Tab-separated table of C-alpha atoms in Angstrom:
chain	number	residue	atom	x	y	z
A	1	UNK	CA	8.797	-12.406	7.172
A	2	UNK	CA	7.253	-9.191	8.670
A	3	UNK	CA	8.613	-7.388	11.530
A	4	UNK	CA	6.135	-8.125	13.489
A	5	UNK	CA	6.804	-11.818	13.282
A	6	UNK	CA	10.319	-10.942	14.024
A	7	UNK	CA	9.853	-9.112	17.416
A	8	UNK	CA	6.858	-10.805	18.944
A	9	UNK	CA	5.315	-9.286	21.611
A	10	UNK	CA	6.560	-10.256	24.773
A	11	UNK	CA	4.118	-13.186	26.739
A	12	UNK	CA	1.802	-11.183	28.870
A	13	UNK	CA	1.770	-12.507	32.699
A	14	UNK	CA	-1.553	-13.218	34.627
A	15	UNK	CA	-1.975	-12.528	37.880
A	16	UNK	CA	-1.753	-15.667	40.290
A	17	UNK	CA	-4.661	-16.018	41.490
A	18	UNK	CA	-6.240	-15.781	37.984
A	19	UNK	CA	-4.678	-18.625	36.828
A	20	UNK	CA	-7.231	-21.411	38.327
A	21	UNK	CA	-9.661	-19.948	36.242
A	22	UNK	CA	-7.660	-19.903	33.643
A	23	UNK	CA	-6.954	-23.533	34.560
A	24	UNK	CA	-10.772	-24.164	34.293
A	25	UNK	CA	-10.870	-21.967	31.118
A	26	UNK	CA	-8.013	-24.110	29.299
A	27	UNK	CA	-9.972	-27.672	30.320
A	28	UNK	CA	-12.897	-26.560	29.263
A	29	UNK	CA	-11.366	-25.900	25.585
A	30	UNK	CA	-9.475	-28.797	25.650
A	31	UNK	CA	-13.092	-30.869	25.837
A	32	UNK	CA	-14.180	-28.518	23.304
A	33	UNK	CA	-11.061	-28.790	20.420
A	34	UNK	CA	-12.664	-32.548	20.274
A	35	UNK	CA	-15.121	-31.589	17.886
A	36	UNK	CA	-12.029	-29.556	15.588
A	37	UNK	CA	-10.236	-32.867	15.736
A	38	UNK	CA	-13.181	-35.264	14.646
A	39	UNK	CA	-14.073	-32.656	11.759
A	40	UNK	CA	-10.878	-32.617	10.614
A	41	UNK	CA	-10.638	-36.426	10.482
A	42	UNK	CA	-13.942	-36.870	8.868
A	43	UNK	CA	-13.222	-33.946	6.058
A	44	UNK	CA	-9.691	-35.723	5.134
A	45	UNK	CA	-11.691	-39.289	3.581
A	46	UNK	CA	-14.570	-37.610	2.287
A	47	UNK	CA	-12.170	-35.007	-0.474
A	48	UNK	CA	-12.214	-37.972	-2.637
A	49	UNK	CA	-16.377	-36.838	-3.227
A	50	UNK	CA	-15.148	-33.191	-2.843
A	51	UNK	CA	-17.222	-32.479	0.188
A	52	UNK	CA	-14.490	-32.383	2.251
A	53	UNK	CA	-12.681	-29.940	0.512
A	54	UNK	CA	-15.030	-26.867	1.784
A	55	UNK	CA	-15.111	-28.484	4.915
A	56	UNK	CA	-11.495	-28.207	5.440
A	57	UNK	CA	-11.322	-24.766	3.987
A	58	UNK	CA	-13.395	-23.710	7.282
A	59	UNK	CA	-12.330	-26.298	9.470
A	60	UNK	CA	-8.166	-25.948	9.401
A	61	UNK	CA	-8.761	-21.955	9.522
A	62	UNK	CA	-11.141	-22.656	12.852
A	63	UNK	CA	-8.340	-25.271	14.329
A	64	UNK	CA	-5.285	-22.997	13.153
A	65	UNK	CA	-6.958	-20.518	15.428
A	66	UNK	CA	-8.334	-22.489	18.155
A	67	UNK	CA	-3.605	-23.192	18.576
A	68	UNK	CA	-2.905	-20.259	18.204
A	69	UNK	CA	-5.150	-18.686	20.849
A	70	UNK	CA	-3.290	-21.574	22.612
A	71	UNK	CA	-0.070	-20.080	21.704
A	72	UNK	CA	-0.854	-16.874	22.913
A	73	UNK	CA	-1.929	-18.296	26.036
A	74	UNK	CA	-0.001	-20.224	26.856
A	75	UNK	CA	3.301	-18.684	25.786
A	76	UNK	CA	2.414	-16.654	29.886
A	77	UNK	CA	3.233	-19.940	31.606
A	78	UNK	CA	6.866	-20.427	29.886
A	79	UNK	CA	7.596	-17.328	29.275
A	80	UNK	CA	8.577	-17.409	25.413
A	81	UNK	CA	6.376	-16.767	22.667
A	82	UNK	CA	5.568	-20.095	20.588
A	83	UNK	CA	6.161	-19.775	17.172
A	84	UNK	CA	3.512	-20.186	14.364
A	85	UNK	CA	5.234	-22.742	11.864
A	86	UNK	CA	2.940	-22.615	9.074
A	87	UNK	CA	4.361	-23.259	5.898
A	88	UNK	CA	2.931	-20.097	3.006
A	89	UNK	CA	1.503	-21.109	-0.290
A	90	UNK	CA	4.034	-20.613	-2.819
A	91	UNK	CA	1.281	-19.200	-5.201
A	92	UNK	CA	-2.420	-17.684	-4.972
A	93	UNK	CA	-4.888	-20.280	-5.048
A	94	UNK	CA	-7.758	-22.179	-2.918
A	95	UNK	CA	-6.320	-25.813	-4.167
A	96	UNK	CA	-2.309	-24.325	-4.055
A	97	UNK	CA	-3.286	-23.533	-0.535
A	98	UNK	CA	-5.033	-27.150	0.242
A	99	UNK	CA	-2.477	-28.617	-0.968
A	100	UNK	CA	0.194	-26.918	0.897
A	101	UNK	CA	-2.097	-27.145	4.124
A	102	UNK	CA	-2.443	-31.018	3.959
A	103	UNK	CA	1.213	-31.356	2.657
A	104	UNK	CA	2.497	-29.313	6.180
A	105	UNK	CA	3.490	-31.257	9.138
A	106	UNK	CA	2.620	-28.497	11.571
A	107	UNK	CA	-1.236	-28.963	10.075
A	108	UNK	CA	-0.823	-32.516	11.353
A	109	UNK	CA	0.715	-31.759	14.319
A	110	UNK	CA	-1.817	-29.160	15.378
A	111	UNK	CA	-4.908	-32.206	15.231
A	112	UNK	CA	-2.515	-34.279	16.665
A	113	UNK	CA	-2.060	-31.809	19.748
A	114	UNK	CA	-6.212	-31.323	19.719
A	115	UNK	CA	-7.003	-34.815	20.619
A	116	UNK	CA	-3.375	-34.907	23.509
A	117	UNK	CA	-4.527	-31.619	24.494
A	118	UNK	CA	-8.291	-33.524	25.323
A	119	UNK	CA	-6.825	-35.835	27.432
A	120	UNK	CA	-3.671	-34.827	28.910
A	121	UNK	CA	-3.797	-31.464	28.801
A	122	UNK	CA	-7.107	-31.681	30.465
A	123	UNK	CA	-6.192	-33.855	32.776
A	124	UNK	CA	-3.285	-30.883	33.970
A	125	UNK	CA	-5.172	-28.186	33.569
A	126	UNK	CA	-8.581	-29.474	35.566
A	127	UNK	CA	-6.062	-30.666	38.581
A	128	UNK	CA	-4.792	-27.242	38.528
A	129	UNK	CA	-8.048	-25.488	38.786
A	130	UNK	CA	-9.607	-28.288	41.157
A	131	UNK	CA	-7.004	-28.053	43.960
A	132	UNK	CA	-7.509	-24.070	43.899
A	133	UNK	CA	-11.214	-24.674	44.159
A	134	UNK	CA	-11.255	-27.596	46.703
A	135	UNK	CA	-9.187	-25.116	49.098
A	136	UNK	CA	-11.742	-22.244	48.410
A	137	UNK	CA	-14.320	-24.337	49.289
A	138	UNK	CA	-13.093	-26.451	53.138
A	139	UNK	CA	-11.706	-22.949	54.168
A	140	UNK	CA	-15.499	-21.187	53.504
A	141	UNK	CA	-17.009	-24.597	54.683
A	142	UNK	CA	-18.015	-24.036	58.269
A	143	UNK	CA	-19.828	-20.739	56.795
A	144	UNK	CA	-21.335	-22.835	53.905
A	145	UNK	CA	-22.841	-25.301	56.664
A	146	UNK	CA	-23.842	-22.235	59.076
A	147	UNK	CA	-25.601	-20.657	55.856
A	148	UNK	CA	-27.179	-23.570	53.902
A	149	UNK	CA	-30.193	-25.516	55.494
A	150	UNK	CA	-30.235	-28.808	57.513
A	151	UNK	CA	-29.219	-31.670	55.973
A	152	UNK	CA	-27.010	-30.867	52.849
A	153	UNK	CA	-23.404	-31.106	54.765
A	154	UNK	CA	-24.820	-33.026	58.033
A	155	UNK	CA	-22.552	-36.640	56.883
A	156	UNK	CA	-19.805	-36.038	54.610
A	157	UNK	CA	-17.450	-38.726	53.691
A	158	UNK	CA	-20.654	-41.345	53.140
A	159	UNK	CA	-21.393	-40.597	57.133
A	160	UNK	CA	-18.530	-41.414	59.001
A	161	UNK	CA	-19.294	-38.150	61.164
A	162	UNK	CA	-22.703	-35.693	61.679
A	163	UNK	CA	-21.711	-32.556	60.921
A	164	UNK	CA	-22.672	-29.613	62.755
A	165	UNK	CA	-21.198	-25.691	62.318
A	166	UNK	CA	-18.549	-26.298	65.466
A	167	UNK	CA	-17.381	-29.788	64.014
A	168	UNK	CA	-17.310	-28.078	60.439
A	169	UNK	CA	-14.126	-26.922	61.329
A	170	UNK	CA	-12.698	-30.366	60.954
A	171	UNK	CA	-12.502	-29.479	57.013
A	172	UNK	CA	-10.769	-26.357	57.588
A	173	UNK	CA	-6.983	-28.442	57.727
A	174	UNK	CA	-8.185	-30.132	53.854
A	175	UNK	CA	-8.797	-26.925	53.154
A	176	UNK	CA	-5.269	-25.618	54.148
A	177	UNK	CA	-3.972	-28.734	52.769
A	178	UNK	CA	-5.585	-28.356	49.326
A	179	UNK	CA	-3.778	-24.837	49.251
A	180	UNK	CA	-0.809	-25.679	50.071
A	181	UNK	CA	-0.690	-28.451	47.565
A	182	UNK	CA	-1.946	-26.431	44.701
A	183	UNK	CA	0.551	-23.128	45.739
A	184	UNK	CA	3.475	-25.764	45.268
A	185	UNK	CA	2.171	-27.218	42.248
A	186	UNK	CA	-0.883	-25.445	40.368
A	187	UNK	CA	1.589	-23.198	38.717
A	188	UNK	CA	4.197	-26.519	37.368
A	189	UNK	CA	0.476	-28.181	36.159
A	190	UNK	CA	-0.106	-25.533	33.651
A	191	UNK	CA	3.732	-24.823	32.725
A	192	UNK	CA	3.526	-28.784	31.601
A	193	UNK	CA	0.372	-28.225	29.762
A	194	UNK	CA	2.472	-25.203	28.056
A	195	UNK	CA	5.416	-27.487	27.819
A	196	UNK	CA	3.254	-29.874	25.929
A	197	UNK	CA	1.693	-27.626	23.563
A	198	UNK	CA	4.662	-26.220	22.648
A	199	UNK	CA	6.015	-29.704	22.093
A	200	UNK	CA	3.535	-30.456	19.511
A	201	UNK	CA	2.418	-26.644	18.435
A	202	UNK	CA	5.864	-25.477	18.152
A	203	UNK	CA	8.236	-25.541	15.056
A	204	UNK	CA	10.304	-28.515	14.617
A	205	UNK	CA	14.366	-27.753	14.271
A	206	UNK	CA	13.744	-28.712	10.412
A	207	UNK	CA	11.016	-25.875	10.570
A	208	UNK	CA	13.058	-23.789	12.913
A	209	UNK	CA	15.819	-23.626	9.812
A	210	UNK	CA	13.459	-23.310	7.192
A	211	UNK	CA	11.706	-20.218	9.373
A	212	UNK	CA	15.475	-19.055	9.978
A	213	UNK	CA	16.641	-18.973	6.028
A	214	UNK	CA	13.281	-17.372	5.332
A	215	UNK	CA	13.958	-14.377	7.767
A	216	UNK	CA	17.290	-14.432	6.490
A	217	UNK	CA	16.270	-14.169	2.884
A	218	UNK	CA	13.880	-11.085	3.671
A	219	UNK	CA	15.781	-9.355	6.147
A	220	UNK	CA	18.687	-9.473	3.163
A	221	UNK	CA	16.701	-8.254	0.455
A	222	UNK	CA	15.277	-5.715	3.464
A	223	UNK	CA	18.836	-4.631	3.461
A	224	UNK	CA	19.403	-4.440	-0.128
A	225	UNK	CA	16.501	-2.271	-0.592
A	226	UNK	CA	17.577	0.156	2.234
A	227	UNK	CA	21.114	0.198	1.132
A	228	UNK	CA	19.739	0.940	-2.564
A	229	UNK	CA	17.248	3.649	-0.818
A	230	UNK	CA	20.052	5.315	0.620
A	231	UNK	CA	22.488	5.343	-2.253
A	232	UNK	CA	19.656	7.036	-4.333
A	233	UNK	CA	19.493	9.587	-1.421
A	234	UNK	CA	23.176	10.423	-1.514
A	235	UNK	CA	23.389	10.838	-5.147
A	236	UNK	CA	20.033	13.123	-5.224
A	237	UNK	CA	21.651	15.191	-2.279
A	238	UNK	CA	25.068	15.132	-4.176
A	239	UNK	CA	23.284	15.904	-7.830
A	240	UNK	CA	20.701	18.616	-6.198
A	241	UNK	CA	23.205	19.968	-3.538
A	242	UNK	CA	26.873	20.150	-3.866
A	243	UNK	CA	26.858	19.264	-7.481
A	244	UNK	CA	25.177	21.868	-8.507
A	245	UNK	CA	26.942	24.356	-6.129
A	246	UNK	CA	30.315	22.986	-8.042
A	247	UNK	CA	29.079	23.739	-11.195
A	248	UNK	CA	28.451	27.208	-10.741
A	249	UNK	CA	31.801	28.126	-9.095
A	250	UNK	CA	33.093	26.370	-12.185
A	251	UNK	CA	30.926	28.978	-14.102
A	252	UNK	CA	32.057	31.721	-11.779
A	253	UNK	CA	35.840	30.769	-11.601
A	254	UNK	CA	35.446	30.663	-15.356
A	255	UNK	CA	33.959	34.330	-16.282
A	256	UNK	CA	36.484	35.952	-13.493
A	257	UNK	CA	39.036	34.563	-15.396
A	258	UNK	CA	37.929	35.856	-18.503
A	259	UNK	CA	37.208	39.249	-16.920
A	260	UNK	CA	40.135	39.710	-14.426
A	261	UNK	CA	41.954	42.065	-16.929
A	262	UNK	CA	39.366	43.866	-18.594
A	263	UNK	CA	37.125	44.529	-15.926
A	264	UNK	CA	38.484	43.899	-12.349
A	265	UNK	CA	35.873	44.376	-10.072
A	266	UNK	CA	33.262	42.467	-11.357
A	267	UNK	CA	36.535	39.587	-11.247
A	268	UNK	CA	36.444	40.373	-8.119
A	269	UNK	CA	33.194	40.276	-7.554
A	270	UNK	CA	32.566	36.482	-9.228
A	271	UNK	CA	35.088	35.400	-7.050
A	272	UNK	CA	33.638	36.508	-3.634
A	273	UNK	CA	30.355	34.511	-5.411
A	274	UNK	CA	32.280	31.795	-6.059
A	275	UNK	CA	33.867	31.483	-2.647
A	276	UNK	CA	30.492	31.478	-0.642
A	277	UNK	CA	29.429	28.849	-3.562
A	278	UNK	CA	32.542	26.912	-2.646
A	279	UNK	CA	32.010	27.369	1.318
A	280	UNK	CA	27.885	26.232	0.823
A	281	UNK	CA	28.744	23.099	-1.432
A	282	UNK	CA	31.174	22.482	1.602
A	283	UNK	CA	28.330	22.625	4.048
A	284	UNK	CA	25.990	20.702	2.257
A	285	UNK	CA	29.083	17.505	1.810
A	286	UNK	CA	29.877	17.791	5.730
A	287	UNK	CA	26.226	17.455	6.269
A	288	UNK	CA	25.927	14.303	3.617
A	289	UNK	CA	28.720	12.464	5.446
A	290	UNK	CA	27.724	13.059	8.754
A	291	UNK	CA	24.384	11.696	7.563
A	292	UNK	CA	26.242	8.794	6.424
A	293	UNK	CA	28.249	8.172	9.057
A	294	UNK	CA	28.484	11.140	11.941
A	295	UNK	CA	32.078	12.355	12.808
A	296	UNK	CA	31.409	12.725	16.391
A	297	UNK	CA	30.539	8.906	15.882
A	298	UNK	CA	33.812	7.816	15.076
A	299	UNK	CA	35.512	10.692	17.033
A	300	UNK	CA	33.797	10.091	21.069
A	301	UNK	CA	31.724	6.423	20.499
A	302	UNK	CA	28.161	5.523	20.624
A	303	UNK	CA	28.279	7.619	24.096
A	304	UNK	CA	29.059	10.617	23.384
A	305	UNK	CA	27.352	10.943	19.977
A	306	UNK	CA	23.584	10.092	21.897
A	307	UNK	CA	24.700	13.102	24.569
A	308	UNK	CA	25.964	15.483	21.944
A	309	UNK	CA	22.493	14.063	19.931
A	310	UNK	CA	20.185	14.834	23.049
A	311	UNK	CA	21.569	18.268	23.697
A	312	UNK	CA	21.072	19.712	20.451
A	313	UNK	CA	17.409	18.982	20.859
A	314	UNK	CA	15.190	21.746	22.385
A	315	UNK	CA	13.533	19.803	24.674
A	316	UNK	CA	15.264	17.973	27.800
A	317	UNK	CA	16.645	14.666	27.077
A	318	UNK	CA	18.061	12.410	29.891
A	319	UNK	CA	20.531	9.740	28.836
A	320	UNK	CA	21.442	6.091	30.463
A	321	UNK	CA	24.113	4.824	29.462
A	322	UNK	CA	25.836	1.296	30.936
A	323	UNK	CA	27.635	-0.091	28.596
A	324	UNK	CA	30.632	-2.406	29.161
A	325	UNK	CA	32.377	-0.738	26.027
A	326	UNK	CA	32.505	-0.079	22.170
A	327	UNK	CA	30.093	-2.255	20.064
A	328	UNK	CA	31.310	-2.800	16.377
A	329	UNK	CA	31.152	-0.118	14.199
A	330	UNK	CA	28.137	-1.229	12.164
A	331	UNK	CA	26.483	-1.924	15.431
A	332	UNK	CA	27.221	1.294	16.132
A	333	UNK	CA	26.225	3.401	13.580
A	334	UNK	CA	22.488	1.161	13.499
A	335	UNK	CA	21.952	2.330	16.915
A	336	UNK	CA	22.891	5.674	16.876
A	337	UNK	CA	20.520	6.251	13.723
A	338	UNK	CA	17.836	3.997	15.065
A	339	UNK	CA	18.033	6.270	17.802
A	340	UNK	CA	18.525	9.899	16.048
A	341	UNK	CA	15.465	8.829	13.980
A	342	UNK	CA	13.546	7.934	17.371
A	343	UNK	CA	14.208	11.124	18.348
A	344	UNK	CA	13.427	13.233	15.295
A	345	UNK	CA	9.965	11.749	15.379
A	346	UNK	CA	9.677	12.275	19.392
A	347	UNK	CA	10.733	16.158	17.758
A	348	UNK	CA	8.436	16.436	14.983
A	349	UNK	CA	5.149	14.679	16.397
A	350	UNK	CA	4.737	14.025	19.930
A	351	UNK	CA	4.808	17.498	21.348
A	352	UNK	CA	6.464	16.371	24.656
A	353	UNK	CA	8.207	18.749	26.669
A	354	UNK	CA	11.044	15.174	28.373
A	355	UNK	CA	12.056	12.341	26.720
A	356	UNK	CA	14.494	10.072	27.793
A	357	UNK	CA	17.039	7.263	26.285
A	358	UNK	CA	18.793	4.468	27.614
A	359	UNK	CA	21.347	2.511	26.509
A	360	UNK	CA	22.568	-1.400	28.258
A	361	UNK	CA	23.895	-4.181	27.395
A	362	UNK	CA	22.696	-7.727	28.593
A	363	UNK	CA	22.419	-11.483	27.630
A	364	UNK	CA	24.390	-10.823	24.753
A	365	UNK	CA	22.416	-7.925	22.980
A	366	UNK	CA	22.213	-4.246	23.438
A	367	UNK	CA	19.082	-2.716	23.916
A	368	UNK	CA	18.273	1.007	23.585
A	369	UNK	CA	15.139	2.514	24.814
A	370	UNK	CA	13.686	5.949	24.004
A	371	UNK	CA	10.600	7.174	25.692
A	372	UNK	CA	9.065	11.067	25.827
A	373	UNK	CA	5.893	11.866	27.554
A	374	UNK	CA	3.924	13.203	24.466
A	375	UNK	CA	0.937	13.033	23.163
A	376	UNK	CA	1.379	9.341	22.235
A	377	UNK	CA	-0.300	7.297	19.503
A	378	UNK	CA	2.529	6.357	17.464
A	379	UNK	CA	1.911	3.195	15.293
A	380	UNK	CA	4.904	1.428	13.002
A	381	UNK	CA	3.645	2.095	9.179
A	382	UNK	CA	5.220	1.872	5.961
A	383	UNK	CA	6.880	4.865	4.879
A	384	UNK	CA	7.094	5.912	8.693
A	385	UNK	CA	10.092	7.108	10.656
A	386	UNK	CA	9.370	3.816	12.947
A	387	UNK	CA	9.168	1.858	10.217
A	388	UNK	CA	12.732	3.063	8.854
A	389	UNK	CA	14.484	2.069	12.410
A	390	UNK	CA	12.503	-1.271	12.109
A	391	UNK	CA	13.877	-2.201	8.541
A	392	UNK	CA	17.739	-0.562	9.318
A	393	UNK	CA	17.347	-3.154	12.931
A	394	UNK	CA	16.704	-6.043	10.920
A	395	UNK	CA	19.204	-6.087	8.983
A	396	UNK	CA	21.072	-6.789	12.178
A	397	UNK	CA	18.307	-9.306	13.389
A	398	UNK	CA	17.127	-6.557	15.484
A	399	UNK	CA	13.819	-6.085	17.004
A	400	UNK	CA	11.680	-3.071	17.867
A	401	UNK	CA	8.308	-2.239	19.658
A	402	UNK	CA	6.589	0.430	20.344
A	403	UNK	CA	4.142	1.075	23.287
A	404	UNK	CA	2.749	4.040	22.708
A	405	UNK	CA	-1.291	4.283	23.865
A	406	UNK	CA	-3.694	7.636	22.902
A	407	UNK	CA	-2.583	10.521	25.431
A	408	UNK	CA	1.085	9.006	26.177
A	409	UNK	CA	3.956	8.162	27.397
A	410	UNK	CA	5.394	6.586	24.495
A	411	UNK	CA	8.048	3.606	24.420
A	412	UNK	CA	10.072	2.707	21.625
A	413	UNK	CA	12.165	-0.635	23.010
A	414	UNK	CA	15.287	-1.559	20.549
A	415	UNK	CA	17.306	-4.667	20.925
A	416	UNK	CA	19.978	-5.675	18.544
A	417	UNK	CA	22.615	-8.523	18.920
A	418	UNK	CA	25.774	-7.562	20.034
A	419	UNK	CA	27.777	-10.300	21.784
A	420	UNK	CA	30.131	-9.045	24.704
A	421	UNK	CA	33.071	-10.401	23.228
A	422	UNK	CA	32.960	-7.859	20.305
A	423	UNK	CA	32.736	-5.151	22.604
A	424	UNK	CA	35.625	-3.288	23.010
A	425	UNK	CA	37.428	-2.880	26.405
A	426	UNK	CA	38.173	0.831	26.125
A	427	UNK	CA	35.590	3.734	26.810
A	428	UNK	CA	32.543	3.613	24.775
A	429	UNK	CA	33.099	7.689	24.862
A	430	UNK	CA	34.572	10.675	26.483
A	431	UNK	CA	32.150	13.627	27.936
A	432	UNK	CA	29.612	14.775	26.102
């Protein structure tokens, strides 16, 4: 599973006054879904004469697209994304895709949802829309009577009474009543439709387990790849840096040992060069160790390490940290390097004058926000810094979301699972 699947964007929220029109649109779409239902049902028996195969190759993707649009739209009313539980074909090919699709329970649940949505979903959404539209109609009823020709609104309710502009105000209480009912029930009706769709379009418990297993397998594979790349980097840095310095140091000491009696001045120069090589090698080893696990992180915790990191940058970085204690060492290390890489991206690409870092703990998750006032346009792409953060967080079931419109600002939101029971009570750091 890609990171985009592992970390779906939060559902959009619609303004309250937009909901009746969304409900009306959903009611119309519910009836259009009947066409998808009929076409899929007709196509299945036609597989026997091969006509159904091209039909299914067209209608099933259309049905899934139709269902995915509803998953995205209805998630705004439940507040949680509706996952897509479709199976992936184990091998490429049209027949393998068709076989996997027809054996996938999610396909048949989509088709069943089309029928249920056309009946129950249509009723719920239409009722939500009608309550609002009726309230508006009766609230402006006197105005309508005034502007329309005589005879159009003269005898409401089957001619119980004759209506004019003055008596039209008798209809206003009906509008107020309808509006009050819509205020209390309109959104609930849409939520009921959303939960109905979620029960059929969302994954079953077995599908959730399968998705979770796939996530863990892919996360483990990414973790292994990341560790292998890190080991190669360490090996390369040792080979090209400290190892070469130490080899030169050994050679200089050997030559100085041979020349100490016959040319003391040259031996002293070689020893001076050896001392400089040893100092350089020691500095490179310290840098290498700092890249594996910074000493400041071990000594002063995540808060102290992030503040020290912020102070080393050439622009202003506001740091706000509210943690009840120190996270476990692996989570702490992943969070530190994620912040470091995000700030490095700001330094390299954002042309920012100010950045900010916020760390907090809420709902058993460590929340990290890194933002800047730079040029924006940051994206997650393979090989990039944000992609590296994404892979690092994926090893801990963490998520990454980037909001970076052109022109800025850029906000990188990261989350890591971190139970409150695992946090140490001791302060996370001293003064940075």
